[in-house]
């Protein structure tokens, strides 16, 4: 430290500080909001000759702000045509391929839409 600065500090007497306080209002508005996530509804291998439906499960998770009411809807997917492997699904994310669905062999994929209304 330079000598001049040290001398200046030594000459200054005790500092007296004053304080003042005031209340400050803090506000926030939380909007109703939800997020939704879903695991794949995977049926695995399906044998149309088995005479039994094929069940599959998924987990739909909805997280909303506290007190937000919501409903969950699920459509049947966006694929259409003669080769459609139809399935029924419930909100519990349970799906079923009906028995005796004689469609072309191969992998079938589709995307169903989960809609949360709040």
mmCIF file of C-alpha atoms in Angstrom:
data_model
loop_
_atom_site.group_PDB
_atom_site.id
_atom_site.type_symbol
_atom_site.label_atom_id
_atom_site.label_comp_id
_atom_site.label_asym_id
_atom_site.label_seq_id
_atom_site.Cartn_x
_atom_site.Cartn_y
_atom_site.Cartn_z
ATOM 1 C CA UNK A 1 0.000 0.000 0.000
ATOM 2 C CA UNK A 2 1.415 3.470 -0.804
ATOM 3 C CA UNK A 3 2.523 5.486 2.240
ATOM 4 C CA UNK A 4 0.118 8.327 1.467
ATOM 5 C CA UNK A 5 -2.838 5.982 1.491
ATOM 6 C CA UNK A 6 -1.816 4.448 4.794
ATOM 7 C CA UNK A 7 -1.473 7.868 6.372
ATOM 8 C CA UNK A 8 -4.897 8.924 5.127
ATOM 9 C CA UNK A 9 -6.456 5.854 6.661
ATOM 10 C CA UNK A 10 -4.741 6.476 9.954
ATOM 11 C CA UNK A 11 -6.025 10.031 10.186
ATOM 12 C CA UNK A 12 -9.675 9.153 9.548
ATOM 13 C CA UNK A 13 -11.521 8.556 12.750
ATOM 14 C CA UNK A 14 -14.135 5.938 13.433
ATOM 15 C CA UNK A 15 -16.853 5.899 10.795
ATOM 16 C CA UNK A 16 -20.389 6.311 11.831
ATOM 17 C CA UNK A 17 -22.964 4.754 9.542
ATOM 18 C CA UNK A 18 -26.686 5.172 9.567
ATOM 19 C CA UNK A 19 -29.176 2.715 8.172
ATOM 20 C CA UNK A 20 -32.743 2.982 7.079
ATOM 21 C CA UNK A 21 -35.166 0.203 6.298
ATOM 22 C CA UNK A 22 -38.398 -0.007 4.402
ATOM 23 C CA UNK A 23 -40.737 -2.884 3.657
ATOM 24 C CA UNK A 24 -40.689 -4.150 0.088
ATOM 25 C CA UNK A 25 -43.708 -6.008 -1.261
ATOM 26 C CA UNK A 26 -42.821 -9.111 -3.232
ATOM 27 C CA UNK A 27 -45.467 -10.583 -5.511
ATOM 28 C CA UNK A 28 -45.697 -13.252 -8.167
ATOM 29 C CA UNK A 29 -48.562 -14.604 -10.204
ATOM 30 C CA UNK A 30 -48.383 -18.311 -10.929
ATOM 31 C CA UNK A 31 -50.276 -19.288 -14.048
ATOM 32 C CA UNK A 32 -52.036 -22.639 -14.298
ATOM 33 C CA UNK A 33 -49.701 -24.949 -16.166
ATOM 34 C CA UNK A 34 -49.284 -28.646 -16.852
ATOM 35 C CA UNK A 35 -46.629 -30.792 -18.466
ATOM 36 C CA UNK A 36 -47.286 -34.269 -19.816
ATOM 37 C CA UNK A 37 -44.988 -37.167 -20.662
ATOM 38 C CA UNK A 38 -45.770 -40.658 -21.910
ATOM 39 C CA UNK A 39 -43.739 -43.837 -22.245
ATOM 40 C CA UNK A 40 -44.141 -45.882 -25.447
ATOM 41 C CA UNK A 41 -47.124 -48.217 -25.719
ATOM 42 C CA UNK A 42 -45.224 -51.287 -26.937
ATOM 43 C CA UNK A 43 -47.176 -54.441 -27.773
ATOM 44 C CA UNK A 44 -44.219 -56.628 -28.734
ATOM 45 C CA UNK A 45 -44.864 -59.516 -31.127
ATOM 46 C CA UNK A 46 -48.470 -60.092 -32.136
ATOM 47 C CA UNK A 47 -49.785 -63.391 -33.502
ATOM 48 C CA UNK A 48 -53.155 -62.929 -35.249
ATOM 49 C CA UNK A 49 -53.759 -66.696 -35.193
ATOM 50 C CA UNK A 50 -53.621 -66.944 -31.398
ATOM 51 C CA UNK A 51 -57.270 -65.995 -30.975
ATOM 52 C CA UNK A 52 -56.387 -63.687 -28.099
ATOM 53 C CA UNK A 53 -56.019 -59.940 -27.965
ATOM 54 C CA UNK A 54 -52.581 -58.489 -27.288
ATOM 55 C CA UNK A 55 -52.277 -56.075 -24.371
ATOM 56 C CA UNK A 56 -49.695 -53.362 -23.876
ATOM 57 C CA UNK A 57 -49.128 -50.701 -21.250
ATOM 58 C CA UNK A 58 -47.690 -47.236 -21.016
ATOM 59 C CA UNK A 59 -47.326 -44.647 -18.291
ATOM 60 C CA UNK A 60 -48.752 -41.163 -18.789
ATOM 61 C CA UNK A 61 -47.457 -38.665 -16.245
ATOM 62 C CA UNK A 62 -49.172 -35.305 -15.797
ATOM 63 C CA UNK A 63 -47.688 -32.660 -13.507
ATOM 64 C CA UNK A 64 -49.687 -29.463 -12.940
ATOM 65 C CA UNK A 65 -49.451 -26.449 -10.702
ATOM 66 C CA UNK A 66 -51.145 -26.982 -7.359
ATOM 67 C CA UNK A 67 -54.938 -26.827 -7.534
ATOM 68 C CA UNK A 68 -55.101 -27.093 -11.334
ATOM 69 C CA UNK A 69 -57.900 -29.381 -12.523
ATOM 70 C CA UNK A 70 -57.224 -31.310 -15.709
ATOM 71 C CA UNK A 71 -58.522 -34.087 -17.943
ATOM 72 C CA UNK A 72 -56.491 -36.469 -20.082
ATOM 73 C CA UNK A 73 -57.554 -37.553 -23.548
ATOM 74 C CA UNK A 74 -55.889 -39.946 -25.951
ATOM 75 C CA UNK A 75 -56.519 -40.245 -29.669
ATOM 76 C CA UNK A 76 -56.149 -43.404 -31.747
ATOM 77 C CA UNK A 77 -53.033 -42.309 -33.600
ATOM 78 C CA UNK A 78 -52.500 -40.691 -36.949
ATOM 79 C CA UNK A 79 -51.954 -43.640 -39.275
ATOM 80 C CA UNK A 80 -54.779 -44.786 -41.514
ATOM 81 C CA UNK A 81 -55.294 -47.153 -44.399
ATOM 82 C CA UNK A 82 -55.939 -50.808 -45.143
ATOM 83 C CA UNK A 83 -52.803 -51.890 -43.272
ATOM 84 C CA UNK A 84 -53.839 -50.169 -40.057
ATOM 85 C CA UNK A 85 -53.282 -52.248 -36.939
ATOM 86 C CA UNK A 86 -55.951 -50.685 -34.766
ATOM 87 C CA UNK A 87 -55.831 -50.582 -31.009
ATOM 88 C CA UNK A 88 -57.990 -49.254 -28.228
ATOM 89 C CA UNK A 89 -56.415 -47.273 -25.435
ATOM 90 C CA UNK A 90 -57.622 -45.989 -22.101
ATOM 91 C CA UNK A 91 -56.360 -43.108 -20.000
ATOM 92 C CA UNK A 92 -54.470 -45.580 -17.855
ATOM 93 C CA UNK A 93 -52.393 -46.032 -21.006
ATOM 94 C CA UNK A 94 -53.515 -49.588 -21.511
ATOM 95 C CA UNK A 95 -53.789 -50.695 -25.101
ATOM 96 C CA UNK A 96 -55.146 -53.796 -26.807
ATOM 97 C CA UNK A 97 -54.783 -55.206 -30.295
ATOM 98 C CA UNK A 98 -57.998 -57.119 -31.014
ATOM 99 C CA UNK A 99 -57.795 -60.836 -31.796
ATOM 100 C CA UNK A 100 -57.629 -61.979 -35.431
ATOM 101 C CA UNK A 101 -56.169 -58.787 -36.933
ATOM 102 C CA UNK A 102 -54.787 -60.331 -40.137
ATOM 103 C CA UNK A 103 -52.561 -57.579 -41.437
ATOM 104 C CA UNK A 104 -49.331 -57.694 -43.407
ATOM 105 C CA UNK A 105 -46.326 -58.973 -41.434
ATOM 106 C CA UNK A 106 -43.872 -56.292 -40.390
ATOM 107 C CA UNK A 107 -43.259 -53.576 -37.855
ATOM 108 C CA UNK A 108 -46.060 -51.104 -37.210
ATOM 109 C CA UNK A 109 -45.464 -47.692 -35.713
ATOM 110 C CA UNK A 110 -47.746 -44.774 -35.025
ATOM 111 C CA UNK A 111 -47.898 -41.770 -32.757
ATOM 112 C CA UNK A 112 -50.927 -41.179 -30.580
ATOM 113 C CA UNK A 113 -51.452 -37.746 -29.100
ATOM 114 C CA UNK A 114 -51.974 -37.319 -25.376
ATOM 115 C CA UNK A 115 -53.935 -34.135 -24.700
ATOM 116 C CA UNK A 116 -54.147 -32.537 -21.280
ATOM 117 C CA UNK A 117 -56.835 -29.889 -20.901
ATOM 118 C CA UNK A 118 -56.655 -27.611 -17.897
#
